[in-house]
Amino acid sequence: MDYPNDQAPGAPVRQGIPEHGRIPKYYAVKARLDQLVEGMSEGDPVPTERDLSERYDVARETVRQALRELLLEGKLRRRGRGTVVAGPKLEQPLSLASYTEGVRRQGRAPGRNLVTMDRFPCPDALAAETGLRRGEPVWHMERVLLADDERVGLESTYIAVARVPRLDTDFEPDSSFYDYLHTRGIGFGDADERLETVLATPREALLVGTPPGLPMLLIHRVSRDTEGAPLERVRSLYRGDRFSFTTHLQG
């Protein structure tokens, strides 16, 4: 197979062109738009659908489909009634580091908006998954995740009330929960994580400010402390167009 000399590492082989050489018209437009976007800066406005359809001599619906895919991939974003070039995706490490640390490493300002803070008896499913006792009081804290005031995710945390009995009064919801735990002498030992791709529910999409059809990255985490005792259960939903995840593997 003949590869172009400038094939970027990690790019689709032969830029995704099938072996028979026939590609959908929208994909050809998308490839040309991709090149156009690469030469632009974050926040630059993209030409209108009418201008692009005339430039590439295709129907506006063909341009619309190409733009839709670039929006889903996070290379473009909506601003008002127009479309602009998006910035690079946020890289979040798959580690016990907090969301705050990951965002700050990239020069962005992390933040969170509290949605709910309540307590209830631990249900059977949560007890079975975490090792908490059925019926013991647990906190549930739900927060919208921010990066430079942009809504990028939604996080739900469950933790035993006995661990942090004054969570509703002592904790600042827009700060790092992990820092809060560390100041109380609670350290993380290990955790199990599972990552999957999902579509947000209508409520989640409204809170994060995304269309319901936008793919989301969902991480489930069950953490234990340094003694191996159950600590927290976290459900983190991240915008698929704004996040990528990294990890280091060692043999």
PDB file of C-alpha atoms in Angstrom:
ATOM      1  CA  MET A   1       0.000   0.000   0.000  1.00  0.00           C
ATOM      2  CA  ASP A   2       1.301   3.427  -0.925  1.00  0.00           C
ATOM      3  CA  TYR A   3       1.246   5.960   1.927  1.00  0.00           C
ATOM      4  CA  PRO A   4       1.842   9.690   1.515  1.00  0.00           C
ATOM      5  CA  ASN A   5       5.167  10.860   2.900  1.00  0.00           C
ATOM      6  CA  ASP A   6       3.435  13.422   5.090  1.00  0.00           C
ATOM      7  CA  GLN A   7       1.077  10.903   6.717  1.00  0.00           C
ATOM      8  CA  ALA A   8       0.700  12.125  10.297  1.00  0.00           C
ATOM      9  CA  PRO A   9       1.219   9.523  13.050  1.00  0.00           C
ATOM     10  CA  GLY A  10      -2.164   8.536  14.424  1.00  0.00           C
ATOM     11  CA  ALA A  11      -4.068   9.847  11.398  1.00  0.00           C
ATOM     12  CA  PRO A  12      -6.476   7.512   9.578  1.00  0.00           C
ATOM     13  CA  VAL A  13      -4.582   5.376   7.055  1.00  0.00           C
ATOM     14  CA  ARG A  14      -4.700   7.104   3.676  1.00  0.00           C
ATOM     15  CA  GLN A  15      -6.952   9.657   5.363  1.00  0.00           C
ATOM     16  CA  GLY A  16      -9.826   7.167   5.521  1.00  0.00           C
ATOM     17  CA  ILE A  17     -10.157   6.650   1.735  1.00  0.00           C
ATOM     18  CA  PRO A  18     -11.521   3.144   0.951  1.00  0.00           C
ATOM     19  CA  GLU A  19      -9.407   0.787  -1.159  1.00  0.00           C
ATOM     20  CA  HIS A  20     -11.782   1.149  -4.118  1.00  0.00           C
ATOM     21  CA  GLY A  21     -11.132   4.896  -4.047  1.00  0.00           C
ATOM     22  CA  ARG A  22     -14.785   5.964  -3.970  1.00  0.00           C
ATOM     23  CA  ILE A  23     -15.641   8.297  -1.109  1.00  0.00           C
ATOM     24  CA  PRO A  24     -18.854  10.083  -0.161  1.00  0.00           C
ATOM     25  CA  LYS A  25     -19.014  13.642  -1.448  1.00  0.00           C
ATOM     26  CA  TYR A  26     -19.478  15.071   2.066  1.00  0.00           C
ATOM     27  CA  TYR A  27     -16.265  13.340   3.204  1.00  0.00           C
ATOM     28  CA  ALA A  28     -14.271  14.980   0.418  1.00  0.00           C
ATOM     29  CA  VAL A  29     -15.642  18.363   1.534  1.00  0.00           C
ATOM     30  CA  LYS A  30     -14.863  17.500   5.152  1.00  0.00           C
ATOM     31  CA  ALA A  31     -11.242  16.692   4.272  1.00  0.00           C
ATOM     32  CA  ARG A  32     -10.860  20.057   2.518  1.00  0.00           C
ATOM     33  CA  LEU A  33     -12.530  21.861   5.427  1.00  0.00           C
ATOM     34  CA  ASP A  34     -10.182  20.067   7.804  1.00  0.00           C
ATOM     35  CA  GLN A  35      -7.202  21.498   5.918  1.00  0.00           C
ATOM     36  CA  LEU A  36      -8.815  24.931   5.930  1.00  0.00           C
ATOM     37  CA  VAL A  37      -9.349  24.803   9.702  1.00  0.00           C
ATOM     38  CA  GLU A  38      -5.764  23.709  10.369  1.00  0.00           C
ATOM     39  CA  GLY A  39      -4.549  27.008   8.937  1.00  0.00           C
ATOM     40  CA  MET A  40      -6.867  29.061  11.137  1.00  0.00           C
ATOM     41  CA  SER A  41      -6.676  30.145  14.779  1.00  0.00           C
ATOM     42  CA  GLU A  42      -8.988  29.362  17.675  1.00  0.00           C
ATOM     43  CA  GLY A  43     -12.113  31.499  17.503  1.00  0.00           C
ATOM     44  CA  ASP A  44     -11.747  32.364  13.806  1.00  0.00           C
ATOM     45  CA  PRO A  45     -15.123  32.305  12.026  1.00  0.00           C
ATOM     46  CA  VAL A  46     -15.684  29.587   9.439  1.00  0.00           C
ATOM     47  CA  PRO A  47     -17.186  30.680   6.079  1.00  0.00           C
ATOM     48  CA  THR A  48     -20.954  30.307   5.811  1.00  0.00           C
ATOM     49  CA  GLU A  49     -22.622  27.239   4.335  1.00  0.00           C
ATOM     50  CA  ARG A  50     -23.502  29.254   1.231  1.00  0.00           C
ATOM     51  CA  ASP A  51     -19.900  30.418   0.754  1.00  0.00           C
ATOM     52  CA  LEU A  52     -18.547  26.895   1.262  1.00  0.00           C
ATOM     53  CA  SER A  53     -21.068  25.312  -1.095  1.00  0.00           C
ATOM     54  CA  GLU A  54     -20.047  27.789  -3.802  1.00  0.00           C
ATOM     55  CA  ARG A  55     -16.329  27.329  -3.079  1.00  0.00           C
ATOM     56  CA  TYR A  56     -16.518  23.518  -3.340  1.00  0.00           C
ATOM     57  CA  ASP A  57     -19.363  23.403  -5.891  1.00  0.00           C
ATOM     58  CA  VAL A  58     -21.583  21.144  -3.788  1.00  0.00           C
ATOM     59  CA  ALA A  59     -25.052  21.325  -2.257  1.00  0.00           C
ATOM     60  CA  ARG A  60     -25.468  23.103   1.072  1.00  0.00           C
ATOM     61  CA  GLU A  61     -26.673  19.861   2.669  1.00  0.00           C
ATOM     62  CA  THR A  62     -23.324  18.272   1.726  1.00  0.00           C
ATOM     63  CA  VAL A  63     -21.496  21.141   3.437  1.00  0.00           C
ATOM     64  CA  ARG A  64     -23.839  20.896   6.405  1.00  0.00           C
ATOM     65  CA  GLN A  65     -23.007  17.199   6.917  1.00  0.00           C
ATOM     66  CA  ALA A  66     -19.270  17.888   6.705  1.00  0.00           C
ATOM     67  CA  LEU A  67     -19.568  20.702   9.259  1.00  0.00           C
ATOM     68  CA  ARG A  68     -21.669  18.486  11.523  1.00  0.00           C
ATOM     69  CA  GLU A  69     -18.928  15.850  11.680  1.00  0.00           C
ATOM     70  CA  LEU A  70     -16.235  18.441  12.418  1.00  0.00           C
ATOM     71  CA  LEU A  71     -18.441  19.813  15.217  1.00  0.00           C
ATOM     72  CA  LEU A  72     -18.837  16.332  16.699  1.00  0.00           C
ATOM     73  CA  GLU A  73     -15.079  15.800  16.518  1.00  0.00           C
ATOM     74  CA  GLY A  74     -14.515  19.024  18.425  1.00  0.00           C
ATOM     75  CA  LYS A  75     -12.623  20.848  15.670  1.00  0.00           C
ATOM     76  CA  LEU A  76     -15.380  23.444  15.315  1.00  0.00           C
ATOM     77  CA  ARG A  77     -17.914  24.893  17.736  1.00  0.00           C
ATOM     78  CA  ARG A  78     -21.018  27.048  17.528  1.00  0.00           C
ATOM     79  CA  ARG A  79     -20.899  30.713  18.494  1.00  0.00           C
ATOM     80  CA  GLY A  80     -24.260  32.393  18.281  1.00  0.00           C
ATOM     81  CA  ARG A  81     -25.603  31.634  14.812  1.00  0.00           C
ATOM     82  CA  GLY A  82     -22.156  31.035  13.334  1.00  0.00           C
ATOM     83  CA  THR A  83     -19.387  28.444  13.496  1.00  0.00           C
ATOM     84  CA  VAL A  84     -15.838  29.092  14.694  1.00  0.00           C
ATOM     85  CA  VAL A  85     -12.619  27.127  15.046  1.00  0.00           C
ATOM     86  CA  ALA A  86     -12.415  25.295  18.378  1.00  0.00           C
ATOM     87  CA  GLY A  87      -9.332  25.145  20.574  1.00  0.00           C
ATOM     88  CA  PRO A  88      -7.389  21.965  21.315  1.00  0.00           C
ATOM     89  CA  LYS A  89      -9.105  19.304  23.383  1.00  0.00           C
ATOM     90  CA  LEU A  90      -8.429  19.139  27.097  1.00  0.00           C
ATOM     91  CA  GLU A  91      -6.237  16.155  27.974  1.00  0.00           C
ATOM     92  CA  GLN A  92      -7.297  14.482  31.198  1.00  0.00           C
ATOM     93  CA  PRO A  93      -5.018  11.800  32.693  1.00  0.00           C
ATOM     94  CA  LEU A  94      -6.528   8.466  33.649  1.00  0.00           C
ATOM     95  CA  SER A  95      -5.037   8.531  37.129  1.00  0.00           C
ATOM     96  CA  LEU A  96      -5.859   9.408  40.716  1.00  0.00           C
ATOM     97  CA  ALA A  97      -5.038  13.036  39.928  1.00  0.00           C
ATOM     98  CA  SER A  98      -8.043  15.304  40.261  1.00  0.00           C
ATOM     99  CA  TYR A  99      -9.884  17.114  37.479  1.00  0.00           C
ATOM    100  CA  THR A 100      -8.496  20.372  38.884  1.00  0.00           C
ATOM    101  CA  GLU A 101      -4.884  19.250  38.450  1.00  0.00           C
ATOM    102  CA  GLY A 102      -5.478  17.998  34.912  1.00  0.00           C
ATOM    103  CA  VAL A 103      -7.059  21.261  33.725  1.00  0.00           C
ATOM    104  CA  ARG A 104      -4.478  23.500  35.428  1.00  0.00           C
ATOM    105  CA  ARG A 105      -1.634  21.611  33.741  1.00  0.00           C
ATOM    106  CA  GLN A 106      -2.929  22.898  30.418  1.00  0.00           C
ATOM    107  CA  GLY A 107      -3.102  26.516  31.487  1.00  0.00           C
ATOM    108  CA  ARG A 108      -6.874  26.549  31.888  1.00  0.00           C
ATOM    109  CA  ALA A 109      -8.835  27.669  34.930  1.00  0.00           C
ATOM    110  CA  PRO A 110     -10.870  24.812  36.460  1.00  0.00           C
ATOM    111  CA  GLY A 111     -14.192  25.421  38.146  1.00  0.00           C
ATOM    112  CA  ARG A 112     -17.414  23.740  39.183  1.00  0.00           C
ATOM    113  CA  ASN A 113     -21.024  24.779  39.694  1.00  0.00           C
ATOM    114  CA  LEU A 114     -23.023  22.896  42.302  1.00  0.00           C
ATOM    115  CA  VAL A 115     -26.246  21.347  41.022  1.00  0.00           C
ATOM    116  CA  THR A 116     -27.333  19.220  43.985  1.00  0.00           C
ATOM    117  CA  MET A 117     -26.057  18.259  47.432  1.00  0.00           C
ATOM    118  CA  ASP A 118     -28.178  15.764  49.347  1.00  0.00           C
ATOM    119  CA  ARG A 119     -27.946  12.725  51.616  1.00  0.00           C
ATOM    120  CA  PHE A 120     -29.863   9.450  51.707  1.00  0.00           C
ATOM    121  CA  PRO A 121     -29.512   5.843  52.946  1.00  0.00           C
ATOM    122  CA  CYS A 122     -27.064   3.829  50.844  1.00  0.00           C
ATOM    123  CA  PRO A 123     -29.102   1.699  48.385  1.00  0.00           C
ATOM    124  CA  ASP A 124     -28.333  -1.942  47.621  1.00  0.00           C
ATOM    125  CA  ALA A 125     -26.720  -1.280  44.235  1.00  0.00           C
ATOM    126  CA  LEU A 126     -24.311   1.341  45.593  1.00  0.00           C
ATOM    127  CA  ALA A 127     -23.435  -0.849  48.580  1.00  0.00           C
ATOM    128  CA  ALA A 128     -22.690  -3.827  46.338  1.00  0.00           C
ATOM    129  CA  GLU A 129     -20.498  -1.767  44.022  1.00  0.00           C
ATOM    130  CA  THR A 130     -18.494   0.113  46.647  1.00  0.00           C
ATOM    131  CA  GLY A 131     -18.462  -2.012  49.785  1.00  0.00           C
ATOM    132  CA  LEU A 132     -20.350   0.610  51.793  1.00  0.00           C
ATOM    133  CA  ARG A 133     -22.970  -0.668  54.238  1.00  0.00           C
ATOM    134  CA  ARG A 134     -26.525  -0.854  52.996  1.00  0.00           C
ATOM    135  CA  GLY A 135     -28.611   1.881  54.613  1.00  0.00           C
ATOM    136  CA  GLU A 136     -25.735   3.952  55.988  1.00  0.00           C
ATOM    137  CA  PRO A 137     -26.053   7.679  55.212  1.00  0.00           C
ATOM    138  CA  VAL A 138     -24.247   8.789  52.044  1.00  0.00           C
ATOM    139  CA  TRP A 139     -23.746  12.168  50.431  1.00  0.00           C
ATOM    140  CA  HIS A 140     -24.523  12.736  46.773  1.00  0.00           C
ATOM    141  CA  MET A 141     -22.910  15.810  45.236  1.00  0.00           C
ATOM    142  CA  GLU A 142     -23.534  16.744  41.587  1.00  0.00           C
ATOM    143  CA  ARG A 143     -21.489  19.487  39.923  1.00  0.00           C
ATOM    144  CA  VAL A 144     -21.063  20.927  36.425  1.00  0.00           C
ATOM    145  CA  LEU A 145     -17.376  20.922  35.433  1.00  0.00           C
ATOM    146  CA  LEU A 146     -15.912  24.125  33.969  1.00  0.00           C
ATOM    147  CA  ALA A 147     -12.749  25.051  32.103  1.00  0.00           C
ATOM    148  CA  ASP A 148     -12.275  28.802  31.713  1.00  0.00           C
ATOM    149  CA  ASP A 149     -16.000  29.157  32.502  1.00  0.00           C
ATOM    150  CA  GLU A 150     -16.912  26.816  29.634  1.00  0.00           C
ATOM    151  CA  ARG A 151     -19.168  23.930  30.655  1.00  0.00           C
ATOM    152  CA  VAL A 152     -17.344  20.718  29.750  1.00  0.00           C
ATOM    153  CA  GLY A 153     -18.765  17.970  31.945  1.00  0.00           C
ATOM    154  CA  LEU A 154     -20.934  16.773  34.810  1.00  0.00           C
ATOM    155  CA  GLU A 155     -19.740  14.926  37.904  1.00  0.00           C
ATOM    156  CA  SER A 156     -21.667  12.962  40.543  1.00  0.00           C
ATOM    157  CA  THR A 157     -19.856  11.917  43.731  1.00  0.00           C
ATOM    158  CA  TYR A 158     -21.119   9.506  46.388  1.00  0.00           C
ATOM    159  CA  ILE A 159     -19.334   9.234  49.743  1.00  0.00           C
ATOM    160  CA  ALA A 160     -20.280   8.039  53.226  1.00  0.00           C
ATOM    161  CA  VAL A 161     -21.475  10.818  55.529  1.00  0.00           C
ATOM    162  CA  ALA A 162     -19.301   9.317  58.282  1.00  0.00           C
ATOM    163  CA  ARG A 163     -16.217  10.203  56.217  1.00  0.00           C
ATOM    164  CA  VAL A 164     -17.111  13.874  55.757  1.00  0.00           C
ATOM    165  CA  PRO A 165     -20.008  14.652  58.109  1.00  0.00           C
ATOM    166  CA  ARG A 166     -19.915  18.427  57.460  1.00  0.00           C
ATOM    167  CA  LEU A 167     -19.536  18.276  53.674  1.00  0.00           C
ATOM    168  CA  ASP A 168     -22.595  20.477  53.137  1.00  0.00           C
ATOM    169  CA  THR A 169     -21.204  23.263  55.349  1.00  0.00           C
ATOM    170  CA  ASP A 170     -17.375  22.950  55.285  1.00  0.00           C
ATOM    171  CA  PHE A 171     -16.774  22.316  51.590  1.00  0.00           C
ATOM    172  CA  GLU A 172     -16.674  24.990  48.878  1.00  0.00           C
ATOM    173  CA  PRO A 173     -18.438  23.309  45.916  1.00  0.00           C
ATOM    174  CA  ASP A 174     -16.368  25.162  43.291  1.00  0.00           C
ATOM    175  CA  SER A 175     -13.083  23.802  44.706  1.00  0.00           C
ATOM    176  CA  SER A 176     -11.260  20.464  44.477  1.00  0.00           C
ATOM    177  CA  PHE A 177     -12.934  17.687  46.438  1.00  0.00           C
ATOM    178  CA  TYR A 178      -9.648  15.748  46.537  1.00  0.00           C
ATOM    179  CA  ASP A 179      -7.874  18.699  48.166  1.00  0.00           C
ATOM    180  CA  TYR A 180     -10.696  18.836  50.706  1.00  0.00           C
ATOM    181  CA  LEU A 181     -10.212  15.152  51.543  1.00  0.00           C
ATOM    182  CA  HIS A 182      -6.440  15.544  51.849  1.00  0.00           C
ATOM    183  CA  THR A 183      -6.808  18.385  54.357  1.00  0.00           C
ATOM    184  CA  ARG A 184      -8.819  15.976  56.498  1.00  0.00           C
ATOM    185  CA  GLY A 185      -6.138  13.299  56.381  1.00  0.00           C
ATOM    186  CA  ILE A 186      -7.960  11.092  53.882  1.00  0.00           C
ATOM    187  CA  GLY A 187      -5.630   9.702  51.222  1.00  0.00           C
ATOM    188  CA  PHE A 188      -6.371   7.729  48.061  1.00  0.00           C
ATOM    189  CA  GLY A 189      -4.953   4.228  47.807  1.00  0.00           C
ATOM    190  CA  ASP A 190      -6.310   2.775  44.573  1.00  0.00           C
ATOM    191  CA  ALA A 191      -9.332   2.887  42.293  1.00  0.00           C
ATOM    192  CA  ASP A 192     -11.150   0.926  39.604  1.00  0.00           C
ATOM    193  CA  GLU A 193     -12.269   2.842  36.504  1.00  0.00           C
ATOM    194  CA  ARG A 194     -14.426   2.022  33.527  1.00  0.00           C
ATOM    195  CA  LEU A 195     -14.721   4.289  30.479  1.00  0.00           C
ATOM    196  CA  GLU A 196     -17.469   4.155  27.865  1.00  0.00           C
ATOM    197  CA  THR A 197     -19.084   6.315  25.184  1.00  0.00           C
ATOM    198  CA  VAL A 198     -22.689   7.391  25.804  1.00  0.00           C
ATOM    199  CA  LEU A 199     -25.240   9.969  24.754  1.00  0.00           C
ATOM    200  CA  ALA A 200     -26.266  12.446  27.441  1.00  0.00           C
ATOM    201  CA  THR A 201     -29.808  12.358  28.766  1.00  0.00           C
ATOM    202  CA  PRO A 202     -31.909  15.462  28.013  1.00  0.00           C
ATOM    203  CA  ARG A 203     -31.276  16.697  31.584  1.00  0.00           C
ATOM    204  CA  GLU A 204     -27.524  16.139  31.336  1.00  0.00           C
ATOM    205  CA  ALA A 205     -27.344  17.822  27.937  1.00  0.00           C
ATOM    206  CA  LEU A 206     -29.171  20.846  29.359  1.00  0.00           C
ATOM    207  CA  LEU A 207     -26.797  21.089  32.348  1.00  0.00           C
ATOM    208  CA  VAL A 208     -23.660  20.738  30.210  1.00  0.00           C
ATOM    209  CA  GLY A 209     -25.060  22.910  27.416  1.00  0.00           C
ATOM    210  CA  THR A 210     -24.714  20.425  24.558  1.00  0.00           C
ATOM    211  CA  PRO A 211     -27.069  18.933  21.955  1.00  0.00           C
ATOM    212  CA  PRO A 212     -28.557  15.597  23.156  1.00  0.00           C
ATOM    213  CA  GLY A 213     -26.931  13.810  20.203  1.00  0.00           C
ATOM    214  CA  LEU A 214     -23.362  14.793  21.102  1.00  0.00           C
ATOM    215  CA  PRO A 215     -21.246  11.748  22.108  1.00  0.00           C
ATOM    216  CA  MET A 216     -20.031  11.920  25.700  1.00  0.00           C
ATOM    217  CA  LEU A 217     -17.227  10.108  27.508  1.00  0.00           C
ATOM    218  CA  LEU A 218     -18.425   8.512  30.736  1.00  0.00           C
ATOM    219  CA  ILE A 219     -16.037   7.405  33.483  1.00  0.00           C
ATOM    220  CA  HIS A 220     -17.143   5.313  36.436  1.00  0.00           C
ATOM    221  CA  ARG A 221     -14.697   5.301  39.363  1.00  0.00           C
ATOM    222  CA  VAL A 222     -14.770   3.416  42.658  1.00  0.00           C
ATOM    223  CA  SER A 223     -11.993   4.597  44.979  1.00  0.00           C
ATOM    224  CA  ARG A 224     -10.507   3.186  48.171  1.00  0.00           C
ATOM    225  CA  ASP A 225      -8.312   4.822  50.787  1.00  0.00           C
ATOM    226  CA  THR A 226      -4.770   3.841  51.754  1.00  0.00           C
ATOM    227  CA  GLU A 227      -6.182   1.187  54.113  1.00  0.00           C
ATOM    228  CA  GLY A 228      -8.285  -0.371  51.356  1.00  0.00           C
ATOM    229  CA  ALA A 229     -11.590   0.862  52.807  1.00  0.00           C
ATOM    230  CA  PRO A 230     -14.353   2.183  50.467  1.00  0.00           C
ATOM    231  CA  LEU A 231     -14.002   5.910  49.850  1.00  0.00           C
ATOM    232  CA  GLU A 232     -16.043   7.287  46.942  1.00  0.00           C
ATOM    233  CA  ARG A 233     -18.032   6.382  43.867  1.00  0.00           C
ATOM    234  CA  VAL A 234     -17.820   8.926  41.031  1.00  0.00           C
ATOM    235  CA  ARG A 235     -19.721   9.190  37.755  1.00  0.00           C
ATOM    236  CA  SER A 236     -17.995  11.713  35.467  1.00  0.00           C
ATOM    237  CA  LEU A 237     -19.496  12.729  32.145  1.00  0.00           C
ATOM    238  CA  TYR A 238     -17.215  14.637  29.747  1.00  0.00           C
ATOM    239  CA  ARG A 239     -17.960  16.296  26.415  1.00  0.00           C
ATOM    240  CA  GLY A 240     -16.582  14.091  23.665  1.00  0.00           C
ATOM    241  CA  ASP A 241     -15.777  17.125  21.529  1.00  0.00           C
ATOM    242  CA  ARG A 242     -13.714  18.817  24.268  1.00  0.00           C
ATOM    243  CA  PHE A 243     -11.850  15.977  25.982  1.00  0.00           C
ATOM    244  CA  SER A 244      -9.319  13.266  25.324  1.00  0.00           C
ATOM    245  CA  PHE A 245      -7.822  10.955  27.935  1.00  0.00           C
ATOM    246  CA  THR A 246      -4.224   9.900  28.414  1.00  0.00           C
ATOM    247  CA  THR A 247      -2.473   7.207  30.410  1.00  0.00           C
ATOM    248  CA  HIS A 248       1.034   5.749  30.712  1.00  0.00           C
ATOM    249  CA  LEU A 249       1.446   1.998  30.270  1.00  0.00           C
ATOM    250  CA  GLN A 250       4.525   0.172  31.460  1.00  0.00           C
ATOM    251  CA  GLY A 251       5.464  -3.443  30.872  1.00  0.00           C
TER     252      GLY A 251
END
